[in-house]
Amino acid sequence: MSRRIHVLPGFGLSLGYTLVYLSLIVLLPLSAVFLKTATLTLQQFWDVISAPRVLASFKLSFGAALLAAAINAVFGLMLAWCIVRYEFFGKKLIDALVDLPFALPTAVAGIALTALYAPNGWIGSLLAPHDIKVAFTPLGVLVALIFIGLPFVVRTVQPILEDMETELEEAAASLGAQRWQTFRHVILPTLAPALLTGFALAFARAVGEYGSVIFIAGNMPMVSEIAPLMIITKLEQYDYTGATAIAVAMLLISFALLLAINLLQGWNKKGKR
Amino acid sequence: MSAAAASLPVHVPVRTHRDYQASPATREASWVRWTLLALSLGFFALFLLLPLVAVFAEALRKGWGVYFAALVEPDAVASIKLTLLAAVIAVPLNLVFGIAAAWAIAKFEFRGKQFLITLIDLPFSVSPVIAGLIYVLVFGAQGWFGPWLQEHDVKILFAVPGIVLATIFVTFPFVARELIPLMEAQGREEEEAAIVLGASGWQAFWRVTLPNVKWGLLYGVILCNARAMGEFGAVSVVSGHIRGLTNTLPLHVEILYNEYNFAAAFAVASLLALLALVTLALKTYIESRQEYVA
């Protein structure tokens, strides 16, 4: 085996520093979660996870995250489309503000959304006469998760849309396709992988989200408690094992779902070839 | 993983909206265009714009006097100091790490590179609450080092070091993930030329690499800083919420809010919202510079 001679120095130093720092800050502490869970028997683990209150929080966290990601996929695609293809007043500003959920601290987003959707808030007071309650219900959780997930979809779809060749659309049109048919059969399949990625990123972020949700959720047991809040609740009762079991379950479920989405995407690509 | 969508765009759009609207093949009927615009702008206004406006409206609801009083109150000042301290420690540490990681990954070939990149991204795919939990498991009373720390009277959890550690964890990948693709795209020919011409490794780094990646570096630092100052979940778990001692700005907002002191809560929150707006403005400026260079 011939060794490539490297002119550049610093490989040992930079890689060594990277590995040590990564291990100290991320890997060692993270391994604590799994080592802690390993001290539980499977029965104990199951008892924590299958408690009705914990199960309800899982259903809410994963259900609301899926729904929010789906809503963001639809409206995020629309917004990206408008930014790329149309001209309108304030477009540059809107394009910049799409990233607001990345930059705005989650606690600030949380109290702002609560103020808007509370029964006496700007939006809440409009909905109250129709008997629609958003703040302090599962609907509030959904609103917060839509807020934090939107940029993931827009920012993954937007560059693909910008780089897309218009020739395909022109070919479709010249062959007699209606605009909707072109969108459905030419544009959407091209965007599908990016859209799915954006959906997956928005979903993954929403499942673990805490700050923007706890203010608007109302945190009623069995109704509007999210899974991360259950971890906090267990910690406040000094039930470290319980907290860890929930954390591991959350990590495993999100990992499995993301893996499934990745496989689906790979399979989708293969089918095209 | 979370910030994947936030990385610096290195491509420049080849078409403008005019190119699409010029041909009937890439244009929609005007009623479709107006409906799409109305729906997406309505959605944008409802979910993004209105919350931002609400922060400032609520902050000033009781007038400027109450607003400024909330900002100069001792607990608020203490929380501002702690937030700045956490960011001042976390950002440079992650900056040095980001540069080291990008140098190793982008300039050299080695086995398991992709795996290493995945590990670096790990903190983004972990819920902030779990990020806090791991430090409780390591440093808490029942944790690995808990008994030892108690014996030696060292406080990490529910004290400033814990807050700093949690902040470092959640902001860990920001700089690295901006620099790695950028330095990979630039290759190593320029540095190799500098070395062959007699420059030392450090000279090549300072005079060649750094000027090449400065905008990407700044981009990563700005996003890293915004997250460091705004982090809530992870810090909340390890803080212990001791007023004036272990409260960061976002935690101070929470305490004020839970005490129904809404005007003060939103006043403090408006500082963080301003920080977010400055972050977005700088980010947009850097992106425009980057497109200009490209």
Coordinates of C-alpha atoms in Angstrom, one line a residue:
Chain A
M1 CA 0.0 0.0 0.0
S2 CA 1.5 3.3 -1.0
R3 CA 1.1 6.2 1.5
R4 CA 0.0 9.5 0.1
I5 CA 2.5 12.2 1.1
H6 CA 0.7 15.1 2.8
V7 CA 2.1 18.5 2.4
L8 CA -0.3 20.1 4.8
P9 CA 0.5 19.8 8.5
G10 CA -1.8 19.7 11.5
F11 CA -3.8 16.5 10.8
G12 CA -2.9 14.9 14.1
L13 CA -3.4 18.0 16.1
S14 CA -6.8 19.0 14.5
L15 CA -8.3 15.5 14.5
G16 CA -7.0 14.8 18.0
Y17 CA -8.5 18.0 19.3
T18 CA -11.8 17.3 17.5
L19 CA -12.1 13.8 18.9
V20 CA -11.2 14.8 22.5
Y21 CA -13.6 17.8 22.5
L22 CA -16.4 15.8 20.8
S23 CA -16.0 13.0 23.4
L24 CA -15.9 15.3 26.4
I25 CA -18.8 17.6 25.4
V26 CA -21.1 15.2 23.5
L27 CA -20.3 11.5 23.5
L28 CA -19.5 10.9 27.2
P29 CA -22.5 12.9 28.6
L30 CA -24.8 11.3 26.0
S31 CA -23.6 7.8 26.8
A32 CA -24.8 8.5 30.4
V33 CA -28.4 8.3 29.1
F34 CA -27.9 4.8 27.7
L35 CA -25.8 3.5 30.6
K36 CA -28.5 4.8 33.0
T37 CA -31.2 2.9 31.0
A38 CA -29.1 -0.2 31.0
T39 CA -29.5 -0.4 34.8
L40 CA -33.3 -0.8 34.3
T41 CA -34.9 -4.2 33.6
L42 CA -37.0 -4.3 30.5
Q43 CA -40.1 -4.6 32.7
Q44 CA -39.2 -1.4 34.6
F45 CA -38.5 0.4 31.4
W46 CA -41.9 -0.7 30.0
D47 CA -43.7 0.3 33.2
V48 CA -42.4 3.9 32.9
I49 CA -43.2 4.1 29.2
S50 CA -46.6 2.6 29.3
A51 CA -47.9 4.7 32.2
P52 CA -51.1 6.3 30.9
R53 CA -49.9 9.9 31.5
V54 CA -46.6 9.2 29.7
L55 CA -48.3 7.4 26.8
A56 CA -50.7 10.4 26.4
S57 CA -47.7 12.8 26.2
F58 CA -46.1 10.6 23.6
K59 CA -49.3 10.6 21.5
L60 CA -49.5 14.3 21.7
S61 CA -45.8 15.0 21.0
F62 CA -45.6 12.7 18.0
G63 CA -49.1 13.4 16.7
A64 CA -48.9 17.1 16.9
A65 CA -45.3 17.1 15.4
L66 CA -46.5 15.0 12.5
L67 CA -49.5 17.2 11.8
A68 CA -47.5 20.4 12.2
A69 CA -44.8 19.1 9.8
A70 CA -47.5 18.1 7.3
I71 CA -49.1 21.6 7.5
N72 CA -45.7 23.2 7.1
A73 CA -45.0 20.9 4.1
V74 CA -48.0 22.4 2.3
F75 CA -47.7 26.0 3.3
G76 CA -43.9 26.0 3.2
L77 CA -43.9 24.7 -0.4
M78 CA -46.4 27.5 -1.3
L79 CA -44.3 30.1 0.4
A80 CA -41.1 28.9 -1.2
W81 CA -42.9 28.9 -4.6
C82 CA -44.1 32.5 -4.1
I83 CA -40.6 33.7 -3.1
V84 CA -38.9 32.1 -6.0
R85 CA -41.5 32.7 -8.8
Y86 CA -43.4 35.8 -8.0
E87 CA -42.6 39.4 -7.3
F88 CA -44.5 41.1 -4.5
F89 CA -44.1 44.0 -2.1
G90 CA -41.7 43.2 0.8
K91 CA -40.4 40.0 -0.7
K92 CA -36.8 40.5 0.5
L93 CA -38.0 41.2 4.0
I94 CA -40.2 38.2 4.0
D95 CA -37.4 36.0 2.6
A96 CA -35.2 37.1 5.5
L97 CA -37.9 36.8 8.2
V98 CA -38.7 33.2 7.2
D99 CA -35.7 32.2 9.4
L100 CA -37.1 34.0 12.4
P101 CA -37.9 30.7 14.3
F102 CA -34.2 29.8 14.0
A103 CA -33.2 33.1 15.6
L104 CA -35.9 33.9 18.0
P105 CA -35.4 32.2 21.4
T106 CA -38.1 29.6 21.9
A107 CA -39.3 31.1 25.2
V108 CA -40.0 34.4 23.5
A109 CA -41.9 32.6 20.8
G110 CA -43.8 30.7 23.4
I111 CA -45.1 33.7 25.4
A112 CA -45.8 35.7 22.2
L113 CA -48.0 32.9 20.8
T114 CA -49.7 32.5 24.1
A115 CA -50.5 36.2 24.3
L116 CA -51.9 36.1 20.7
Y117 CA -54.1 33.0 21.2
A118 CA -55.2 33.5 24.8
P119 CA -59.0 34.2 25.1
N120 CA -58.2 37.9 25.5
G121 CA -55.5 38.0 22.9
W122 CA -55.6 39.5 19.3
I123 CA -56.4 36.1 17.7
G124 CA -57.9 34.4 20.7
S125 CA -60.6 37.1 21.2
L126 CA -61.7 36.6 17.5
L127 CA -62.0 32.8 18.0
A128 CA -63.7 32.9 21.4
P129 CA -67.2 33.9 20.1
H130 CA -67.0 30.8 17.9
D131 CA -66.1 28.7 20.9
I132 CA -62.7 27.8 19.5
K133 CA -60.0 27.6 22.2
V134 CA -56.3 27.4 21.0
A135 CA -54.2 28.5 24.0
F136 CA -54.0 25.9 26.8
T137 CA -55.3 23.1 24.6
P138 CA -53.6 20.6 22.3
L139 CA -54.4 23.0 19.4
G140 CA -52.0 25.5 21.1
V141 CA -49.2 22.8 20.9
L142 CA -49.9 22.5 17.2
V143 CA -49.7 26.3 16.6
A144 CA -46.3 26.4 18.4
L145 CA -44.9 23.5 16.4
I146 CA -46.0 25.0 13.2
F147 CA -44.1 28.2 14.1
I148 CA -40.8 26.5 14.8
G149 CA -41.0 24.1 11.8
L150 CA -41.8 26.4 8.9
P151 CA -38.3 27.5 8.0
F152 CA -37.1 23.9 7.7
V153 CA -39.5 23.2 4.8
V154 CA -39.0 26.6 3.0
R155 CA -35.2 26.5 3.3
T156 CA -34.9 22.9 1.9
V157 CA -37.4 23.4 -1.0
Q158 CA -36.3 26.9 -2.0
P159 CA -32.8 26.1 -3.4
I160 CA -34.1 23.1 -5.4
L161 CA -36.9 25.3 -6.8
E162 CA -34.4 28.0 -7.8
D163 CA -32.1 25.5 -9.6
M164 CA -34.9 23.6 -11.4
E165 CA -34.7 23.7 -15.2
T166 CA -37.6 25.4 -16.8
E167 CA -37.1 23.3 -20.0
L168 CA -39.1 20.4 -18.5
E169 CA -42.0 22.6 -17.8
E170 CA -41.8 24.1 -21.3
A171 CA -41.7 20.6 -22.8
A172 CA -44.7 19.5 -20.8
A173 CA -46.6 22.6 -21.9
S174 CA -45.7 22.1 -25.5
L175 CA -46.9 18.5 -25.3
G176 CA -50.3 19.8 -24.2
A177 CA -50.2 19.5 -20.5
Q178 CA -52.3 21.8 -18.4
R179 CA -50.4 23.9 -15.8
W180 CA -51.8 21.7 -13.0
Q181 CA -50.8 18.5 -14.8
T182 CA -47.3 19.9 -15.2
F183 CA -47.1 20.7 -11.5
R184 CA -48.5 17.4 -10.5
H185 CA -46.3 15.2 -12.8
V186 CA -43.2 17.3 -13.5
I187 CA -42.6 19.8 -10.7
L188 CA -43.8 17.9 -7.7
P189 CA -41.8 14.7 -8.3
T190 CA -38.6 16.9 -8.7
L191 CA -39.3 18.6 -5.4
A192 CA -40.5 15.5 -3.5
P193 CA -37.1 14.5 -2.0
A194 CA -36.4 18.0 -0.7
L195 CA -40.0 18.3 0.5
L196 CA -39.7 15.0 2.4
T197 CA -36.4 16.1 3.9
G198 CA -37.9 19.4 5.0
F199 CA -40.8 17.5 6.5
A200 CA -38.5 15.2 8.4
L201 CA -36.4 18.0 9.8
A202 CA -39.5 20.0 10.9
F203 CA -40.9 16.8 12.4
A204 CA -37.6 15.9 14.3
R205 CA -37.3 19.4 15.7
A206 CA -41.0 19.5 16.7
V207 CA -40.9 16.2 18.6
G208 CA -38.2 17.5 21.0
E209 CA -39.4 21.1 21.2
Y210 CA -39.9 22.5 24.7
G211 CA -39.6 26.2 25.1
S212 CA -42.2 27.5 22.6
V213 CA -44.7 24.8 23.6
I214 CA -44.9 24.8 27.4
F215 CA -46.4 28.3 27.7
I216 CA -49.2 27.8 25.2
A217 CA -49.9 24.2 26.1
G218 CA -51.5 24.7 29.5
N219 CA -49.8 21.4 30.5
M220 CA -52.8 19.5 31.7
P221 CA -52.0 15.9 32.5
M222 CA -53.4 13.4 29.9
V223 CA -54.5 16.4 27.7
S224 CA -51.8 18.8 26.8
E225 CA -48.6 17.6 28.3
I226 CA -45.7 17.0 25.8
A227 CA -43.1 14.3 26.2
P228 CA -40.2 16.6 27.0
L229 CA -42.3 18.1 29.8
M230 CA -42.7 14.6 31.3
I231 CA -38.9 14.4 31.5
I232 CA -38.8 17.6 33.4
T233 CA -41.6 16.5 35.7
K234 CA -39.8 13.2 36.5
L235 CA -36.6 15.2 37.2
E236 CA -38.4 17.5 39.6
Q237 CA -39.5 14.4 41.5
Y238 CA -35.9 13.2 41.5
D239 CA -37.0 10.2 39.4
Y240 CA -33.8 10.2 37.3
T241 CA -34.5 6.6 36.0
G242 CA -38.0 7.5 34.9
A243 CA -36.8 10.7 33.1
T244 CA -34.0 8.7 31.4
A245 CA -36.4 6.0 30.2
I246 CA -38.7 8.6 28.6
A247 CA -35.7 10.3 27.0
V248 CA -34.4 7.0 25.5
A249 CA -37.8 6.1 24.2
M250 CA -38.1 9.5 22.5
L251 CA -34.6 9.1 21.0
L252 CA -35.4 5.6 19.7
I253 CA -38.8 6.5 18.2
S254 CA -37.5 9.7 16.5
F255 CA -34.5 7.7 15.2
A256 CA -36.8 4.9 13.8
L257 CA -39.1 7.4 12.1
L258 CA -36.3 9.3 10.5
L259 CA -34.7 6.1 9.4
A260 CA -38.0 5.1 7.8
I261 CA -38.2 8.4 6.0
N262 CA -34.7 8.0 4.7
L263 CA -35.4 4.5 3.5
L264 CA -38.6 5.7 1.8
Q265 CA -36.6 8.4 0.1
G266 CA -33.9 6.0 -1.1
W267 CA -36.6 3.6 -2.4
N268 CA -38.3 6.5 -4.1
K269 CA -35.1 7.4 -5.9
K270 CA -34.5 3.8 -6.9
G271 CA -38.0 3.5 -8.4
K272 CA -37.2 6.4 -10.7
R273 CA -34.2 4.9 -12.3
Chain B
M1 CA -29.5 18.2 12.0
S2 CA -31.9 21.1 12.9
A3 CA -29.8 23.7 11.3
A4 CA -29.3 21.8 8.0
A5 CA -31.8 24.2 6.5
A6 CA -29.9 27.2 7.8
S7 CA -26.5 26.6 6.2
L8 CA -25.0 29.3 4.1
P9 CA -26.3 29.0 0.5
V10 CA -23.3 28.8 -1.9
H11 CA -25.3 28.9 -5.1
V12 CA -26.8 31.8 -6.9
P13 CA -30.3 31.7 -8.4
V14 CA -29.9 31.6 -12.2
R15 CA -33.4 33.0 -12.9
T16 CA -35.5 35.8 -11.5
H17 CA -39.2 35.9 -11.2
R18 CA -39.4 37.7 -14.6
D19 CA -38.1 34.7 -16.4
Y20 CA -40.9 32.6 -15.0
Q21 CA -43.6 35.1 -15.8
A22 CA -42.3 35.7 -19.4
S23 CA -43.5 32.3 -20.8
P24 CA -47.0 30.8 -20.6
A25 CA -45.3 27.4 -20.0
T26 CA -43.9 28.5 -16.6
R27 CA -46.7 30.9 -15.6
E28 CA -49.9 30.2 -13.7
A29 CA -53.3 31.8 -14.4
S30 CA -53.5 35.1 -12.5
W31 CA -56.3 33.8 -10.1
V32 CA -54.0 30.9 -9.2
R33 CA -51.1 33.3 -8.6
W34 CA -53.2 35.6 -6.4
T35 CA -54.7 32.7 -4.4
L36 CA -51.2 31.2 -3.7
L37 CA -49.8 34.6 -2.7
A38 CA -52.8 35.3 -0.4
L39 CA -52.6 31.9 1.2
S40 CA -48.8 31.9 1.8
L41 CA -48.5 35.5 2.8
G42 CA -51.6 35.1 5.1
F43 CA -49.9 32.0 6.7
F44 CA -46.6 33.9 7.0
A45 CA -48.3 36.9 8.7
L46 CA -50.4 34.7 11.0
F47 CA -47.6 32.4 12.2
L48 CA -44.4 34.5 11.9
L49 CA -45.1 38.2 11.7
L50 CA -47.8 38.5 14.3
P51 CA -45.9 36.8 17.1
L52 CA -43.0 39.1 16.5
V53 CA -45.2 42.2 16.5
A54 CA -46.9 40.9 19.6
V55 CA -43.6 40.8 21.6
F56 CA -43.0 44.5 21.1
A57 CA -46.7 45.5 21.5
E58 CA -47.0 43.7 24.8
A59 CA -43.6 45.0 26.0
L60 CA -44.8 48.6 25.5
R61 CA -48.4 48.2 26.6
K62 CA -47.7 49.9 29.9
G63 CA -45.5 52.6 28.5
W64 CA -41.8 53.2 28.2
G65 CA -41.3 53.8 31.9
V66 CA -42.4 50.3 32.9
Y67 CA -40.4 49.0 29.9
F68 CA -37.1 50.4 31.0
A69 CA -37.7 49.7 34.7
A70 CA -38.0 46.0 33.8
L71 CA -34.7 46.1 32.0
V72 CA -32.6 47.8 34.7
E73 CA -34.0 45.8 37.6
P74 CA -31.1 44.0 39.4
D75 CA -32.4 40.4 38.6
A76 CA -32.8 41.4 34.9
V77 CA -29.3 42.8 34.8
A78 CA -27.9 39.7 36.5
S79 CA -29.6 37.5 33.9
I80 CA -28.2 39.7 31.1
K81 CA -24.7 39.3 32.5
L82 CA -25.1 35.5 32.9
T83 CA -26.4 35.2 29.3
L84 CA -23.4 37.2 28.0
L85 CA -21.0 35.1 30.1
A86 CA -22.4 31.8 28.8
A87 CA -22.1 33.1 25.2
V88 CA -18.7 34.5 25.7
I89 CA -17.4 31.1 26.8
A90 CA -19.4 28.8 24.5
V91 CA -19.0 30.6 21.2
P92 CA -15.1 30.9 21.2
L93 CA -14.8 27.2 22.4
N94 CA -17.1 26.0 19.6
L95 CA -15.4 28.3 17.2
V96 CA -12.0 26.7 17.9
F97 CA -13.5 23.3 17.7
G98 CA -15.3 24.1 14.4
I99 CA -12.0 25.3 12.8
A100 CA -10.1 22.2 14.1
A101 CA -12.8 19.8 12.9
A102 CA -13.1 21.5 9.5
W103 CA -9.3 21.5 9.0
A104 CA -9.1 17.7 9.8
I105 CA -12.2 16.8 7.8
A106 CA -11.9 19.1 4.8
K107 CA -8.1 18.9 4.2
F108 CA -7.4 15.3 4.9
E109 CA -8.7 11.8 3.9
F110 CA -9.4 9.3 6.6
R111 CA -11.6 6.4 7.4
G112 CA -14.9 7.1 9.2
K113 CA -15.1 10.7 8.1
Q114 CA -18.8 10.6 7.3
F115 CA -19.5 9.0 10.7
L116 CA -17.5 11.8 12.4
I117 CA -19.7 14.4 10.6
T118 CA -22.8 12.6 11.8
L119 CA -21.5 12.6 15.4
I120 CA -20.8 16.3 15.2
D121 CA -24.4 16.9 14.1
L122 CA -25.7 14.9 17.0
P123 CA -26.6 17.7 19.4
F124 CA -29.0 19.1 16.8
S125 CA -31.1 15.9 16.8
V126 CA -31.4 15.7 20.6
S127 CA -34.2 17.5 22.3
P128 CA -32.9 20.4 24.4
V129 CA -34.5 18.8 27.5
I130 CA -32.5 15.6 26.9
A131 CA -29.4 17.8 26.5
G132 CA -30.0 19.1 30.0
L133 CA -30.8 15.7 31.3
I134 CA -27.5 14.2 30.3
Y135 CA -25.6 16.8 32.5
V136 CA -27.9 16.0 35.4
L137 CA -27.0 12.3 35.0
V138 CA -23.3 13.1 34.9
F139 CA -23.0 15.8 37.6
G140 CA -26.2 15.4 39.6
A141 CA -26.3 14.1 43.2
Q142 CA -27.1 10.6 41.9
G143 CA -24.9 11.0 38.9
W144 CA -21.4 9.7 38.0
F145 CA -19.4 12.5 39.5
G146 CA -22.1 13.7 42.0
P147 CA -20.6 12.2 45.2
W148 CA -17.1 13.3 44.3
L149 CA -18.2 16.8 43.5
Q150 CA -20.1 17.1 46.7
E151 CA -17.1 15.9 48.7
H152 CA -14.9 18.5 47.1
D153 CA -17.6 21.2 47.3
V154 CA -17.6 21.8 43.6
K155 CA -20.9 23.0 42.2
I156 CA -21.6 22.3 38.5
L157 CA -25.3 21.5 38.4
F158 CA -27.7 24.4 39.4
A159 CA -24.7 26.7 39.1
V160 CA -23.0 28.7 36.4
P161 CA -20.7 25.9 35.1
G162 CA -23.7 23.7 34.3
I163 CA -25.4 26.5 32.4
V164 CA -22.2 27.0 30.4
L165 CA -21.8 23.3 29.6
A166 CA -25.4 23.0 28.5
T167 CA -25.0 26.0 26.2
I168 CA -21.8 24.6 24.7
F169 CA -23.7 21.3 24.0
V170 CA -26.6 22.8 22.2
T171 CA -24.4 25.2 20.1
F172 CA -21.7 22.6 19.4
P173 CA -22.2 22.0 15.7
F174 CA -22.9 25.5 14.4
V175 CA -19.5 26.7 13.3
A176 CA -18.2 23.2 12.3
R177 CA -21.2 22.5 10.0
E178 CA -20.7 25.9 8.2
L179 CA -17.0 25.5 7.7
I180 CA -16.8 21.8 6.7
P181 CA -18.7 22.1 3.3
L182 CA -17.0 25.5 2.6
M183 CA -13.5 24.3 3.2
E184 CA -14.2 21.0 1.3
A185 CA -15.4 23.0 -1.7
Q186 CA -12.2 25.1 -1.6
G187 CA -9.9 22.1 -1.7
R188 CA -6.3 22.2 -0.5
E189 CA -4.3 23.4 -3.5
E190 CA -3.9 27.0 -2.2
E191 CA -2.6 25.9 1.2
E192 CA -0.3 23.3 -0.5
A193 CA 1.1 26.0 -2.7
A194 CA 1.7 28.2 0.3
I195 CA 3.6 25.4 2.1
V196 CA 5.6 24.5 -0.9
L197 CA 6.6 28.2 -1.2
G198 CA 8.0 28.1 2.3
A199 CA 5.1 29.2 4.6
S200 CA 4.7 27.4 7.9
G201 CA 1.4 25.6 8.7
W202 CA 0.1 28.5 10.8
Q203 CA 1.0 31.0 8.2
A204 CA -0.9 29.0 5.5
F205 CA -3.9 28.9 7.9
W206 CA -3.9 32.6 8.8
R207 CA -3.0 34.0 5.4
V208 CA -4.8 31.6 3.1
T209 CA -7.5 29.5 4.8
L210 CA -8.9 32.1 7.1
P211 CA -9.4 34.8 4.5
N212 CA -11.1 32.3 2.3
V213 CA -13.7 31.2 4.8
K214 CA -14.2 34.4 6.8
W215 CA -17.8 34.9 5.7
G216 CA -18.8 31.4 6.4
L217 CA -17.0 31.6 9.7
L218 CA -18.9 34.7 10.7
Y219 CA -22.1 33.2 9.6
G220 CA -21.6 30.2 11.9
V221 CA -20.5 32.4 14.8
I222 CA -23.6 34.6 14.5
L223 CA -26.0 31.6 14.4
C224 CA -24.0 30.0 17.3
N225 CA -24.3 33.2 19.3
A226 CA -28.0 33.5 18.7
R227 CA -28.7 30.0 19.9
A228 CA -26.3 30.4 22.9
M229 CA -28.1 33.5 24.1
G230 CA -31.6 32.2 23.5
E231 CA -31.3 28.6 24.6
F232 CA -34.1 27.7 27.0
G233 CA -34.9 24.0 27.4
A234 CA -31.4 22.6 28.1
V235 CA -30.4 25.5 30.4
S236 CA -33.7 25.3 32.2
V237 CA -33.0 21.7 33.3
V238 CA -29.5 22.5 34.7
S239 CA -30.1 26.0 36.1
G240 CA -32.1 25.4 39.3
H241 CA -33.8 28.8 38.6
I242 CA -32.0 30.8 41.4
R243 CA -33.0 34.4 40.8
G244 CA -30.0 36.7 40.3
L245 CA -27.6 33.8 40.3
T246 CA -28.5 31.1 37.8
N247 CA -31.1 32.8 35.6
T248 CA -30.3 33.5 32.0
L249 CA -32.4 36.0 30.0
P250 CA -34.8 33.4 28.6
L251 CA -35.2 31.9 32.1
H252 CA -35.8 35.3 33.5
V253 CA -38.6 35.8 30.9
E254 CA -40.2 32.6 32.1
I255 CA -40.1 33.5 35.8
L256 CA -41.6 36.9 35.1
Y257 CA -44.3 35.4 32.9
N258 CA -45.2 32.8 35.4
E259 CA -45.6 35.5 38.1
Y260 CA -48.1 37.2 35.8
N261 CA -45.7 40.1 35.4
F262 CA -46.5 40.2 31.7
A263 CA -45.2 43.7 30.9
A264 CA -41.8 43.0 32.4
A265 CA -41.7 39.5 30.8
F266 CA -42.3 40.9 27.4
A267 CA -39.9 43.8 28.0
V268 CA -37.1 41.4 28.7
A269 CA -38.3 39.2 25.8
S270 CA -38.1 42.2 23.4
L271 CA -34.3 42.3 24.1
L272 CA -34.1 38.8 22.8
A273 CA -36.3 39.5 19.9
L274 CA -34.1 42.5 19.0
L275 CA -31.1 40.1 19.1
A276 CA -33.0 37.8 16.7
L277 CA -33.6 40.7 14.3
V278 CA -30.0 41.8 14.4
T279 CA -29.0 38.1 13.8
L280 CA -31.3 37.9 10.7
A281 CA -30.1 41.2 9.4
L282 CA -26.4 40.1 9.7
K283 CA -27.2 36.7 8.2
T284 CA -28.9 38.3 5.2
Y285 CA -26.0 40.7 4.7
I286 CA -23.5 37.8 4.8
E287 CA -25.6 35.8 2.3
S288 CA -25.7 38.8 -0.1
R289 CA -21.9 39.1 0.2
Q290 CA -21.5 35.4 -0.4
E291 CA -23.6 35.6 -3.6
Y292 CA -21.6 38.6 -4.8
V293 CA -18.3 36.7 -4.3
A294 CA -19.7 33.6 -6.1

